[in-house]
mmCIF file of C-alpha atoms in Angstrom:
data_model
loop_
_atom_site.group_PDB
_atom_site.id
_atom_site.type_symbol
_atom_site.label_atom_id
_atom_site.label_comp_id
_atom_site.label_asym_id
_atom_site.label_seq_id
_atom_site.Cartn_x
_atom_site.Cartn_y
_atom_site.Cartn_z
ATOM 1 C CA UNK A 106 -3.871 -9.158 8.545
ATOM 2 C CA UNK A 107 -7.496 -9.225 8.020
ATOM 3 C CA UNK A 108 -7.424 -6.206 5.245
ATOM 4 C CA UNK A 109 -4.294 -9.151 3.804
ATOM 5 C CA UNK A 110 -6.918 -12.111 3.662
ATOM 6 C CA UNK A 111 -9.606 -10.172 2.339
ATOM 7 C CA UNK A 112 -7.532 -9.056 -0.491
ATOM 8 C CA UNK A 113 -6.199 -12.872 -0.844
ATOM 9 C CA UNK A 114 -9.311 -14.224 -0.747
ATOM 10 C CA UNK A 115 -11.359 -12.059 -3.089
ATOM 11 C CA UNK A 116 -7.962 -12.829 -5.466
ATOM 12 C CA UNK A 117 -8.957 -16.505 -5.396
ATOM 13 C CA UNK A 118 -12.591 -15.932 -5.718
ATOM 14 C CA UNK A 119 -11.986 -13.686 -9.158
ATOM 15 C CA UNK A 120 -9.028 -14.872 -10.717
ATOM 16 C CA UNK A 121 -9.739 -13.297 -14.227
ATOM 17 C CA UNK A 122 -9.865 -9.624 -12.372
ATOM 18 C CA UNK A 123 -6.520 -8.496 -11.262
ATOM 19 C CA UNK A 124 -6.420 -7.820 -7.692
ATOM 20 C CA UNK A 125 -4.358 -6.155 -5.268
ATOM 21 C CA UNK A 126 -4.513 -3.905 -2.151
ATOM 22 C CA UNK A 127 -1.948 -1.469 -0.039
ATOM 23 C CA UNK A 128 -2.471 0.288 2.756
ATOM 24 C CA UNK A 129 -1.916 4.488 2.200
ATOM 25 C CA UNK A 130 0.030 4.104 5.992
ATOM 26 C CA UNK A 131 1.632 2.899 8.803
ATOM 27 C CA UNK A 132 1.477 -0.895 6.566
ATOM 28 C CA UNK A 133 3.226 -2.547 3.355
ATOM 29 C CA UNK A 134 2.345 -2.812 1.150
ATOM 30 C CA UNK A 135 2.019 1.053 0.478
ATOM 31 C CA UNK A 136 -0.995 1.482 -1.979
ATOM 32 C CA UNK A 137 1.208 3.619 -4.837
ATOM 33 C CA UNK A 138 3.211 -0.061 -4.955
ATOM 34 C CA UNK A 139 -0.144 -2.037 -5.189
ATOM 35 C CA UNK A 140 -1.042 0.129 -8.297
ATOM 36 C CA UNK A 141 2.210 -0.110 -9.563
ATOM 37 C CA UNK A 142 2.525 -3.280 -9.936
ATOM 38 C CA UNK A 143 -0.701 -3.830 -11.378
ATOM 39 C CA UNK A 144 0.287 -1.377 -14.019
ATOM 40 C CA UNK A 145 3.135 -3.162 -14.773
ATOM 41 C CA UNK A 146 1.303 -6.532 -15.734
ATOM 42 C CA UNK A 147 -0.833 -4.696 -17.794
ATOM 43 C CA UNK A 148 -3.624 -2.982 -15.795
ATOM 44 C CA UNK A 149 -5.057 0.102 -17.276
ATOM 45 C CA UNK A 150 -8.659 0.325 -15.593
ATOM 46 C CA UNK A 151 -9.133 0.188 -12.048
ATOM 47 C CA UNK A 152 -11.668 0.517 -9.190
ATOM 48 C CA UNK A 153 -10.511 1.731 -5.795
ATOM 49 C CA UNK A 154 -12.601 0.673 -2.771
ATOM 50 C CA UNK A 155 -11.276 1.973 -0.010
ATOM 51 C CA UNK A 156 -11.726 -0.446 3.144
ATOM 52 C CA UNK A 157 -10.719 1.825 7.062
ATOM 53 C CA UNK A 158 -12.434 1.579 10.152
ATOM 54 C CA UNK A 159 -12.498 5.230 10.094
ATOM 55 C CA UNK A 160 -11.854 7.529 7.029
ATOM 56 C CA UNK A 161 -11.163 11.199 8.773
ATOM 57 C CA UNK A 162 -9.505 12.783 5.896
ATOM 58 C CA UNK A 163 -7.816 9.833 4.355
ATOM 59 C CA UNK A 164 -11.353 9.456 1.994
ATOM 60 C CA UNK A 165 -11.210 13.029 0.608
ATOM 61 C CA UNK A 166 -7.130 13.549 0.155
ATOM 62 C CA UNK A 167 -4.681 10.925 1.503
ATOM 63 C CA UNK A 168 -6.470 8.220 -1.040
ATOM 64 C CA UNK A 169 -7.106 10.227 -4.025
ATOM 65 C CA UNK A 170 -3.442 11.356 -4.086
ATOM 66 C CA UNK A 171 -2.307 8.030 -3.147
ATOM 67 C CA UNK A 172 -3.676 6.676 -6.216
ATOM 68 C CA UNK A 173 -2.339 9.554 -8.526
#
């Protein structure tokens, strides 16, 4: 719920920069969705910043694929 607000929040904060977040387990939204959607209004750039309490793996492969 917290990673929810942030995402929320920062939303409100910038509303000329599209933003969105998903999660790349375990939560919905699922992060492939996220970009998705933002694709479909229109989104061609994008910055990822990946936000875990600990990254094991998920930094180097479960992300990066997540996104393509």
């Amino acid at each position: 719920e917290a990673f929810r607000s942030f995402v929320g929040e920062l939303g409100k904060r910038n509303p000329e920069i599209p933003v969105s977040g998903g999660f790349i387990e375990l939560s919905p939204p699922p992060l492939a969705d996220s970009v998705s959607e933002l694709v479909d209004s229109g989104v061609s750039n994008f910055a990822a910043v990946p936000l875990m309490l600990v990254s094991a793996g998920h930094a180097k492969g479960d992300i990066p694929a997540a996104l393509a």
